[in-house]
Amino acid sequence: MWKKILMPYEQAVEELTGKFRQMVNQYERLGLYSPIERVEGRVKTLSSILEKCQKKGIEAEDAPEHIEDIAGIRLIVQFVEDIPRVVEIIRGRTDMEVLSEDDYVLGMKESGYRSYHIVVSYAVETILGPQRVQAEIQIRTMAMNFWATLEHSLQYKYEGNVPENIRLRLRGAADALLAMDSEMSSIRDEVMDAQRFFSEKANVVYDILNNIQSLYETENKEAMANIQNEFYELYKTADLPRLHEFNTKLDAIAARKKRQDLS
Ligand code: 0O2
């Protein structure tokens, strides 16, 4: 019975993680800053579902209706400022409907937990027909994720009864990470500039290498050796405008060769 119940959730996790990863790829391909850094997904284990049912006092067969995080997606971001951007992206999508939101970023939990939760309704097409499932999307910074992962392990180790002294230290660590997130936000522009630079450089180098590869078919060995040497020298300088200029020059050579071949 559970295999059949969990199937659409497995499909939803697979599809949603794929869609968010595709989003990250598209930002990178266009040389734009991606508000999402990393995408993770999991289907809650059966023992964890049953445990939650017991905790909430619900029957196991009512789990799909009452447990919102059977399908769980985690979007890790670099800066706290990225969280509202990702929330807006999710709200604006037509392939998922937002059912509820919990802001534990503004309202940190007593434990020290911080994260933004969105529960969505998502449609999957299975071999048994279309089905709508709920999925919980957790959006958090790397620092928030670090804390939640460690705290989760401790909750597991102490079966939910973490000793008072450890709880206090976890709370202290959460406050320190909150300060770290705000410190990182203050140098956000600097970090984003550096990342934009690396992404733009990677894209132009990719285009140059493609151009060089296709010129090998038409140019003679000596001309290619000169082109390659010029590229290596430029690459070492990491001078973006000159790399773009060089790529435009290669585009022009390739276009000229094409015209000659056609005439
Ligand atoms: P797991 O193992 O990660 O799946 P509610 O319905 O609001 O009464 P619920 O359903 O627990 O209670 O909702 P909530 O509070 O939004 O929590 C959902 C998930 O958020 C949890 O799932 C955790 O993943 C995460 N979470 C919430 N609070 C904490 C916390 O204090 N510490 C950590 N590490 N994670 C937290 P599960 O099923 O509890 O756990």
XYZ file of C-alpha atoms and ligand atoms in Angstrom:
303
model
C 0.000 0.000 0.000
C 2.763 2.447 0.977
C 4.718 1.784 -2.208
C 1.700 2.997 -4.208
C 1.046 5.945 -1.873
C 4.655 7.144 -1.976
C 5.099 6.783 -5.763
C 3.656 10.220 -6.735
C 5.744 11.845 -3.959
C 8.900 10.246 -5.372
C 7.973 11.579 -8.799
C 7.232 15.056 -7.393
C 10.638 15.215 -5.640
C 12.392 14.060 -8.815
C 10.560 16.617 -10.986
C 10.814 19.549 -8.577
C 14.538 19.069 -7.863
C 15.076 18.772 -11.641
C 13.179 22.012 -12.294
C 15.042 23.985 -9.621
C 18.413 22.603 -10.798
C 17.522 23.596 -14.352
C 16.809 27.099 -13.053
C 20.308 27.279 -11.501
C 21.835 26.058 -14.813
C 19.966 28.709 -16.784
C 21.193 31.518 -14.503
C 24.745 30.212 -14.957
C 24.454 29.855 -18.750
C 23.248 33.466 -19.007
C 26.063 34.665 -16.725
C 23.514 35.840 -14.135
C 23.657 35.534 -10.363
C 21.594 32.548 -9.216
C 19.596 33.207 -6.027
C 19.644 29.419 -5.491
C 23.003 27.864 -4.691
C 22.110 24.196 -4.202
C 19.025 21.976 -4.536
C 18.295 18.906 -2.429
C 15.265 16.648 -2.222
C 14.011 13.609 -0.353
C 10.907 11.566 0.284
C 10.257 11.103 3.996
C 11.016 7.561 5.135
C 8.085 5.387 6.122
C 9.291 5.151 9.735
C 9.532 8.938 9.913
C 5.999 9.293 8.452
C 4.589 6.847 11.009
C 6.480 8.570 13.834
C 5.017 11.945 12.784
C 1.507 10.396 12.586
C 1.910 9.168 16.152
C 3.190 12.578 17.319
C 0.287 14.396 15.668
C -2.256 11.759 16.765
C -3.459 10.934 13.268
C -4.181 7.630 11.551
C -1.526 6.387 9.129
C -3.980 6.429 6.189
C -4.578 10.150 6.787
C -0.831 10.902 6.443
C -0.970 12.196 2.826
C -3.604 14.750 3.824
C -2.072 15.895 7.119
C 1.686 15.521 6.664
C 2.884 18.296 4.404
C 6.508 17.269 4.059
C 6.308 13.704 2.712
C 7.896 15.285 -0.357
C 10.619 17.666 0.806
C 12.695 20.067 -1.263
C 15.520 22.140 0.192
C 16.827 25.214 -1.594
C 20.131 26.426 -0.155
C 20.966 30.074 -0.840
C 24.072 32.142 -0.190
C 22.583 35.243 1.407
C 19.513 35.976 3.546
C 18.494 38.515 0.835
C 18.167 35.644 -1.644
C 15.364 34.039 0.393
C 12.588 36.577 -0.523
C 13.740 36.425 -4.157
C 13.311 32.640 -4.199
C 9.947 32.954 -2.421
C 8.778 35.371 -5.157
C 9.959 32.965 -7.867
C 7.943 30.126 -6.306
C 4.855 32.340 -5.843
C 5.052 33.317 -9.506
C 5.233 29.795 -10.928
C 2.256 28.326 -12.737
C 3.199 24.670 -12.159
C 2.844 24.785 -8.361
C 0.208 26.344 -6.119
C 1.289 27.855 -2.808
C -0.868 26.483 0.031
C 0.886 27.978 3.062
C 4.048 29.764 4.168
C 5.966 29.794 7.476
C 8.652 32.401 8.004
C 11.089 31.026 10.584
C 13.722 33.466 9.278
C 12.035 36.552 10.724
C 10.557 34.500 13.536
C 13.354 32.194 14.639
C 12.045 29.097 16.453
C 12.699 28.751 20.195
C 15.305 26.060 19.364
C 17.279 28.482 17.170
C 15.942 26.973 13.898
C 15.726 29.383 10.959
C 14.316 28.626 7.503
C 11.489 29.757 5.204
C 8.902 27.032 4.549
C 6.466 26.976 1.647
C 3.962 24.175 1.179
C 2.888 23.774 -2.435
C 0.412 21.603 -4.242
C 2.017 19.990 -7.280
C 0.461 17.887 -10.053
C 2.161 14.726 -11.319
C 1.130 12.491 -14.188
C 1.624 8.894 -13.098
C 0.849 5.651 -14.921
C -2.252 5.480 -12.704
C -3.405 8.924 -13.837
C -2.925 12.519 -12.680
C -2.486 13.187 -8.968
C -1.881 16.267 -6.826
C 0.536 16.003 -3.914
C 1.797 18.429 -1.278
C 5.489 19.247 -1.089
C 7.307 21.312 1.502
C 10.010 23.617 0.152
C 12.524 24.776 2.770
C 14.595 27.808 1.791
C 17.635 28.581 3.939
C 21.155 29.960 3.837
C 24.205 27.720 4.106
C 24.643 28.861 7.722
C 21.004 28.002 8.570
C 21.437 24.630 6.874
C 24.641 23.902 8.794
C 22.878 24.547 12.096
C 19.709 22.586 11.207
C 21.712 19.558 10.030
C 23.755 19.362 13.241
C 20.773 20.015 15.476
C 18.756 17.360 13.624
C 21.519 14.783 14.278
C 21.517 15.670 17.972
C 17.699 15.415 18.142
C 18.046 11.961 16.616
C 20.860 10.952 18.987
C 18.958 12.058 22.110
C 15.579 10.909 20.705
C 14.161 14.432 20.950
C 15.377 15.043 24.526
C 18.527 17.076 23.950
C 20.121 17.886 27.361
C 19.636 21.464 28.578
C 23.362 22.407 28.398
C 23.573 21.259 24.739
C 20.321 23.061 23.894
C 21.742 26.274 25.306
C 24.934 25.881 23.304
C 22.921 25.187 20.148
C 20.941 28.354 20.789
C 24.235 30.255 21.213
C 25.526 28.774 17.953
C 22.289 29.857 16.205
C 22.806 33.438 17.413
C 26.428 33.354 16.181
C 25.294 32.088 12.761
C 22.635 34.816 12.619
C 25.407 37.380 13.147
C 27.515 35.628 10.489
C 24.654 35.742 7.943
C 24.257 39.483 8.497
C 28.038 40.019 8.252
C 28.104 38.129 4.927
C 25.171 40.261 3.713
C 27.251 43.380 4.305
C 29.864 42.173 1.791
C 27.233 40.685 -0.554
C 27.885 43.141 -3.419
C 31.609 42.377 -3.280
C 31.020 38.591 -3.345
C 28.420 38.872 -6.135
C 30.823 40.962 -8.251
C 33.526 38.307 -7.873
C 31.103 35.512 -8.773
C 29.763 37.446 -11.793
C 33.343 37.923 -12.957
C 34.128 34.169 -12.738
C 30.876 33.206 -14.424
C 31.407 35.713 -17.297
C 34.996 34.562 -17.691
C 33.898 30.908 -17.817
C 31.300 31.737 -20.515
C 33.675 33.725 -22.738
C 36.431 31.082 -22.371
C 33.869 28.422 -23.347
C 33.000 30.410 -26.513
C 36.686 30.984 -27.348
C 37.489 27.268 -27.012
C 34.540 26.391 -29.256
C 35.751 28.910 -31.829
C 39.321 27.565 -31.680
C 38.042 24.018 -32.129
C 36.070 24.890 -35.259
C 38.933 27.004 -36.697
C 41.177 23.903 -36.559
C 39.195 22.591 -39.543
C 40.072 25.568 -41.758
C 43.196 27.361 -40.480
C 46.764 26.161 -41.017
C 48.951 24.879 -38.179
C 51.004 28.055 -37.834
C 47.959 30.320 -37.642
C 46.395 28.029 -35.035
C 49.606 27.996 -32.937
C 49.540 31.827 -32.918
C 45.875 31.910 -31.953
C 46.466 29.446 -29.123
C 49.496 31.339 -27.788
C 47.557 34.593 -27.840
C 44.727 32.897 -25.951
C 47.042 31.429 -23.255
C 48.631 34.848 -22.648
C 45.230 36.533 -22.422
C 43.839 33.787 -20.168
C 46.672 34.389 -17.692
C 45.881 38.094 -17.478
C 42.166 37.339 -16.799
C 41.379 40.634 -18.563
C 37.666 40.232 -19.416
C 37.309 43.049 -21.998
C 40.372 41.722 -23.876
C 39.018 38.143 -23.733
C 35.723 39.415 -25.239
C 37.689 41.336 -27.898
C 39.696 38.205 -28.727
C 36.504 36.156 -29.026
C 35.004 38.759 -31.388
C 38.189 38.526 -33.488
C 37.828 34.717 -33.677
C 34.135 35.123 -34.613
C 35.218 37.432 -37.465
C 37.869 34.939 -38.723
C 35.304 32.114 -38.616
C 32.727 34.268 -40.498
C 35.314 35.275 -43.137
C 36.278 31.613 -43.684
C 32.629 30.656 -44.055
C 32.088 33.372 -46.703
C 35.222 32.204 -48.591
C 33.986 28.583 -48.517
C 30.596 29.616 -49.901
C 32.002 31.684 -52.788
P 12.645 15.792 9.033
O 13.344 14.583 9.529
O 13.583 16.864 8.601
O 11.628 15.478 8.003
P 3.393 21.644 12.419
O 2.622 20.928 11.340
O 3.737 23.062 12.074
O 2.798 21.499 13.762
P 5.703 20.333 11.497
O 4.959 19.507 10.510
O 6.859 19.667 12.197
O 4.769 20.870 12.594
O 6.125 21.643 10.723
P 7.407 22.514 10.873
O 7.569 22.973 12.264
O 7.242 23.524 9.799
O 8.604 21.503 10.552
C 8.725 20.870 9.330
C 10.186 20.514 9.098
O 11.003 21.670 9.349
C 10.758 19.468 10.037
O 10.425 18.187 9.597
C 12.243 19.765 9.929
O 12.779 19.322 8.690
C 12.241 21.276 9.910
N 12.308 21.788 11.297
C 11.348 22.446 11.967
N 11.783 22.792 13.193
C 13.052 22.347 13.296
C 14.048 22.434 14.339
O 13.854 22.974 15.418
N 15.262 21.852 14.063
C 15.537 21.257 12.875
N 16.753 20.734 12.697
N 14.612 21.169 11.882
C 13.388 21.706 12.087
P 10.520 16.937 10.571
O 9.497 15.963 10.153
O 10.434 17.410 11.989
O 11.946 16.375 10.349
